[in-house]
C-alpha atoms as one frame of an Amber mdcrd trajectory, in Angstrom:
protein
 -12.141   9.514 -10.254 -10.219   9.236 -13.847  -8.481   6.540 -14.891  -5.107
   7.148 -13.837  -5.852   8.085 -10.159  -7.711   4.767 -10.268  -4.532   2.779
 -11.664  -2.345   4.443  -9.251  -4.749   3.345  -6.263  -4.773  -0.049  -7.766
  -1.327  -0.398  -7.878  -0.352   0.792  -4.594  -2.990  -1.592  -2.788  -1.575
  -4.456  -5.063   2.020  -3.865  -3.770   0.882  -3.042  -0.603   0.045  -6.537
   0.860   3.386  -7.896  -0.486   5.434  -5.806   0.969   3.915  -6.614   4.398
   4.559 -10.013   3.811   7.872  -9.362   3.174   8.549  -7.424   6.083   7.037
  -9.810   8.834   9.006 -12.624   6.457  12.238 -10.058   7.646  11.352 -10.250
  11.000  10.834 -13.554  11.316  14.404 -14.474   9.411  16.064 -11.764  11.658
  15.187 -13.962  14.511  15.914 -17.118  13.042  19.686 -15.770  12.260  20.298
 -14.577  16.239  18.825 -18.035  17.535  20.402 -20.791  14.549  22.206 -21.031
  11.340  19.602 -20.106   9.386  20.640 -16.716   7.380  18.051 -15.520   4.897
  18.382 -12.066   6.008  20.178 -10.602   2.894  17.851 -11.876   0.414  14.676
 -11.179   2.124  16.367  -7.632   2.544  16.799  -7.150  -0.467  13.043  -9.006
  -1.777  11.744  -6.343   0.728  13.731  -2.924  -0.227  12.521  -3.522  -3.309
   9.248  -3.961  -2.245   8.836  -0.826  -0.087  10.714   1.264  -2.796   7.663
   0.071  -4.667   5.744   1.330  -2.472   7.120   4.792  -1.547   7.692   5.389
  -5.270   4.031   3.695  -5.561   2.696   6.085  -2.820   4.215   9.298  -3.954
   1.824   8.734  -7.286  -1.175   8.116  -5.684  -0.656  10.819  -3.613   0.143
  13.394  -6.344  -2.872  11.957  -8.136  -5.821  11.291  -5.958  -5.025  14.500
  -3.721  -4.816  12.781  -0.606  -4.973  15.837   2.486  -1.543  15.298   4.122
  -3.187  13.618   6.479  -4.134  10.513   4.451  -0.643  10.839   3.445   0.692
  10.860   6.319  -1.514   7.676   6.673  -0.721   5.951   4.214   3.245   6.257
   4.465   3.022   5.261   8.135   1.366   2.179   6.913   4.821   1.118   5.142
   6.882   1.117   8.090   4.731  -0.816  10.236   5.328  -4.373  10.715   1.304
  -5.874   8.542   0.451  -2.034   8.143   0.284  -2.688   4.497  -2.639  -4.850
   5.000  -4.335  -1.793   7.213  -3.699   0.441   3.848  -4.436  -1.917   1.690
  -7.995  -2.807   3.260  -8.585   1.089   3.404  -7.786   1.693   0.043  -9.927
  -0.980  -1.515 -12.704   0.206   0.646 -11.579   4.112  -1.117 -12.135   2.334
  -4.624 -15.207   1.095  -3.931 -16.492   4.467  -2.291 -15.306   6.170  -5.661
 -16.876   3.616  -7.996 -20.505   3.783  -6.162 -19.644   7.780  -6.006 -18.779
   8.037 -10.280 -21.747   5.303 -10.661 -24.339   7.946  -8.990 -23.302  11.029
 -10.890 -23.544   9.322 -13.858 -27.072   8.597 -13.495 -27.846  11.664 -11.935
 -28.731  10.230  -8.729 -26.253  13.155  -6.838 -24.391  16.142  -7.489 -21.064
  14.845  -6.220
């Protein structure tokens, strides 16, 4: 793995736990505007379009980079419209980094072929 497909992994598991946050922190404030006077729904919409912009825009990279299968893709996008499925991606993707590192680590001491 170069690099780049490494920063773009990096960066889309670093925006990926936010933007669950966010969108749980959406749910919750829907509620709270239907049942008081509480209304923090248009700047926690806002906190959190930008957040999952991030993260399509984010996603799109890593995808073009790391040659996902459509599959993972598929995965991985489903994971942003899920109410704490950014913490599902982001677990699997630091778990992909750590595969790659032990994977680049190997070849270059000639322990495999891969």
């Amino acid at each position: 793995m170069d690099i780049k497909t490494a920063s773009a992994l990096r960066r889309l598991r670093l925006v990926s736990g936010p933007e669950a946050i966010s969108f749980l922190l959406l749910l919750v404030c829907s509620v709270l505007k239907r049942t008081t006077d509480f209304n923090a729904v248009p700047v926690m919409g806002a906190v959190h379009g930008f957040l999952f912009v991030l993260y399509v825009l984010f996603w799109a990279d890593a995808w073009n980079r790391a040659k996902w299968s459509p599959g993972s893709a598929a995965f991985y996008f489903a994971m942003s419209v899920l109410p704490a499925g950014g913490f599902f991606a982001e677990r699997r993707l630091k778990r992909e980094a750590e595969d790659a590192v032990i994977a680049s680590r190997a070849r270059t001491k000639g322990v495999v072929n891969a």
